[in-house]
Tab-separated table of C-alpha atoms in Angstrom:
chain	number	residue	atom	x	y	z
A	85	THR	CA	0.074	0.126	0.061
A	86	LYS	CA	1.079	3.508	-0.670
A	87	THR	CA	1.475	5.551	2.419
A	88	GLY	CA	2.895	8.858	0.857
A	89	HIS	CA	1.910	11.476	-1.828
A	90	GLY	CA	3.529	10.988	-5.176
A	91	HIS	CA	2.969	9.308	-8.663
A	92	PHE	CA	-0.195	7.324	-8.147
A	93	GLN	CA	1.160	4.419	-10.276
A	94	SER	CA	4.892	4.232	-9.401
A	95	GLY	CA	4.742	5.372	-5.791
A	96	ILE	CA	7.590	7.497	-6.373
A	97	PRO	CA	7.353	10.563	-3.886
A	98	THR	CA	6.948	14.054	-4.965
A	99	TYR	CA	9.169	16.542	-3.276
A	100	PHE	CA	8.691	20.449	-3.061
A	101	PRO	CA	11.021	23.467	-2.841
A	102	TYR	CA	11.704	25.165	0.410
A	103	CYS	CA	12.750	28.328	1.990
A	104	SER	CA	15.848	28.160	4.216
A	105	PRO	CA	17.211	30.672	6.583
A	106	ARG	CA	20.047	32.768	5.279
A	107	THR	CA	22.782	31.220	7.607
A	108	ASP	CA	26.120	29.421	7.250
A	109	ASN	CA	25.558	25.974	5.876
A	110	ASN	CA	26.968	24.451	8.985
A	111	ASP	CA	24.086	25.981	11.026
A	112	LYS	CA	21.256	24.399	8.869
A	113	ASP	CA	18.408	22.931	10.857
A	114	TRP	CA	15.577	21.351	9.022
A	115	LYS	CA	13.193	22.829	11.672
A	116	ASP	CA	13.913	26.157	10.357
A	117	ILE	CA	12.976	25.247	6.860
A	118	ARG	CA	9.471	26.210	5.332
A	119	CYS	CA	8.345	23.994	2.598
A	120	VAL	CA	6.640	26.057	-0.194
A	121	TRP	CA	4.863	25.781	-3.405
A	122	GLY	CA	7.233	28.266	-5.176
A	123	GLU	CA	9.833	30.854	-4.839
A	124	ALA	CA	7.755	33.807	-4.253
A	125	GLU	CA	6.755	32.341	-0.812
A	126	CYS	CA	10.385	33.045	0.476
A	127	ASP	CA	11.417	36.432	2.205
A	128	PRO	CA	14.407	37.314	0.183
A	129	ALA	CA	15.749	39.317	3.235
A	130	LYS	CA	15.738	36.495	5.688
A	131	GLU	CA	15.545	33.439	3.484
A	132	ARG	CA	16.894	31.600	0.275
A	133	TRP	CA	14.834	29.416	-1.915
A	134	GLU	CA	16.071	26.020	-2.549
A	135	GLU	CA	14.750	23.745	-5.162
A	136	ALA	CA	13.035	20.480	-4.378
A	137	LYS	CA	15.394	17.778	-3.120
A	138	PRO	CA	15.001	14.267	-1.892
A	139	PRO	CA	15.605	13.684	1.954
A	140	ASP	CA	19.027	13.663	3.401
A	141	PRO	CA	18.985	11.504	6.337
A	142	ALA	CA	21.643	13.429	8.061
A	143	TRP	CA	19.443	16.550	8.539
A	144	PHE	CA	16.720	17.019	6.105
A	145	PRO	CA	13.495	14.968	5.918
A	146	GLY	CA	12.510	16.452	2.493
A	147	CYS	CA	9.459	18.462	1.665
A	148	ARG	CA	6.447	16.366	0.913
A	149	CYS	CA	3.029	17.655	-0.161
A	150	GLU	CA	1.637	17.531	3.480
A	151	ASP	CA	4.553	19.613	4.487
A	152	VAL	CA	3.609	22.543	2.113
A	153	PHE	CA	1.607	25.275	3.345
A	154	THR	CA	0.239	28.098	1.014
A	155	GLY	CA	-1.067	31.515	1.115
A	156	VAL	CA	-4.658	32.810	0.452
A	157	CYS	CA	-6.551	34.945	-1.966
A	158	LYS	CA	-9.213	37.393	-0.854
A	159	GLU	CA	-12.379	36.964	-3.142
A	160	PRO	CA	-13.241	40.476	-4.215
A	161	SER	CA	-17.019	39.951	-4.364
A	162	THR	CA	-17.397	38.525	-1.057
A	163	GLY	CA	-14.321	39.441	0.904
A	164	GLU	CA	-13.699	36.032	2.045
A	165	TYR	CA	-10.410	34.368	1.805
A	166	HIS	CA	-9.585	30.837	0.491
A	167	CYS	CA	-6.332	28.995	-0.039
A	168	ALA	CA	-4.252	29.160	-2.956
A	169	VAL	CA	-0.890	28.354	-4.164
A	170	SER	CA	0.021	31.586	-5.873
A	171	ALA	CA	-1.184	35.037	-6.956
A	172	GLN	CA	-2.037	33.609	-10.314
A	173	ALA	CA	-4.761	31.370	-8.678
A	174	CYS	CA	-6.589	34.446	-7.267
A	175	THR	CA	-9.550	36.382	-9.015
A	176	ASP	CA	-7.452	39.488	-8.089
A	177	PRO	CA	-3.861	38.589	-8.048
A	178	ALA	CA	-3.187	41.614	-5.828
A	179	SER	CA	-5.137	40.051	-3.104
A	180	TYR	CA	-2.800	37.013	-2.505
A	181	VAL	CA	-1.178	36.929	0.831
A	182	LEU	CA	1.841	34.876	1.258
A	183	GLN	CA	1.738	32.022	3.797
A	184	LEU	CA	4.678	33.829	5.593
A	185	ASN	CA	2.520	36.922	6.100
A	186	LEU	CA	-0.963	35.356	7.160
A	187	GLU	CA	-0.378	35.941	10.869
A	188	THR	CA	0.964	39.453	10.528
A	189	GLU	CA	-1.969	40.369	8.182
A	190	GLY	CA	-4.455	39.010	10.967
A	191	ILE	CA	-5.682	36.107	8.832
A	192	ASP	CA	-6.295	32.937	10.858
A	193	MET	CA	-6.066	30.276	8.296
A	194	THR	CA	-3.909	27.362	7.819
A	195	CYS	CA	-3.597	26.141	4.123
A	196	GLN	CA	-1.991	22.715	3.922
A	197	LEU	CA	-1.430	21.679	0.332
A	198	CYS	CA	-2.364	17.919	0.992
A	199	ALA	CA	-3.663	16.166	4.107
A	200	PRO	CA	-1.020	14.200	5.918
A	201	SER	CA	-0.349	10.754	4.781
A	202	PRO	CA	-1.314	8.147	7.124
A	203	THR	CA	1.450	6.481	9.134
A	204	PRO	CA	1.530	2.743	9.819
A	205	THR	CA	0.514	3.482	13.317
A	206	ASP	CA	-2.619	5.494	12.285
A	207	SER	CA	-5.704	3.717	12.601
A	208	PRO	CA	-7.541	3.554	9.158
A	209	VAL	CA	-10.470	6.079	9.082
A	210	PRO	CA	-13.614	4.316	7.603
A	211	PRO	CA	-15.104	5.951	4.642
A	212	PRO	CA	-18.062	8.177	4.984
A	213	THR	CA	-21.421	6.490	4.582
A	214	MET	CA	-23.966	7.843	2.260
A	215	SER	CA	-27.278	6.867	0.780
A	216	LEU	CA	-28.071	6.948	-2.821
A	217	VAL	CA	-31.444	7.487	-4.028
A	218	MET	CA	-31.935	6.490	-7.565
A	219	ALA	CA	-34.759	7.570	-9.718
A	220	PRO	CA	-36.117	4.944	-12.097
A	221	PRO	CA	-34.977	5.261	-15.762
A	222	PRO	CA	-37.314	6.915	-18.141
A	223	THR	CA	-39.730	4.657	-19.930
A	224	PHE	CA	-40.558	4.515	-23.510
A	225	SER	CA	-44.342	4.291	-23.763
A	226	PRO	CA	-46.309	3.617	-26.893
A	227	VAL	CA	-48.232	6.672	-26.737
A	228	VAL	CA	-48.979	8.089	-30.162
A	229	ALA	CA	-49.374	11.823	-30.348
A	230	GLY	CA	-49.370	13.156	-33.822
A	231	GLY	CA	-48.438	9.879	-35.109
A	232	ARG	CA	-45.154	9.505	-33.158
A	233	PRO	CA	-44.274	7.584	-30.010
A	234	THR	CA	-43.116	9.933	-27.103
A	235	ARG	CA	-40.828	9.572	-24.148
A	236	SER	CA	-42.222	10.025	-20.803
A	237	SER	CA	-40.310	10.374	-17.653
A	238	PRO	CA	-41.674	9.615	-14.025
A	239	HIS	CA	-42.023	12.708	-11.914
A	240	VAL	CA	-39.137	13.065	-9.577
A	241	PHE	CA	-40.061	14.784	-6.149
């Protein structure tokens, strides 16, 4: 069974870029890294953008889909916010708020790109139950109106 996000057929994991603090390489700590969708999410004064890389067991677990947090767009017609990966995903691109700035802008939202992958110790969550109500298919009646058969459908209430 596949336990991570990646290519659905091969199971090869997908990794994402990250913003790393501007410090000496010897001071790297993966806990200070922010996994992001793209370079625009990094604060160039404090962080540097790093391309997606596979994990390095010595210090870096890699950025998987569930590690990536995104910003938000403000919908012009309603004033409501919704999660988005970039300004290009917004009706008004100028309304995009970087993930880094959500707290300082007073926007209490957490936008995780993907739900966390289940771990082997997680209990499986049963799928939601739902009831399907199906209407009977339309019937073809031999009613003649103007010399042609017509299709009649049952009433659906």
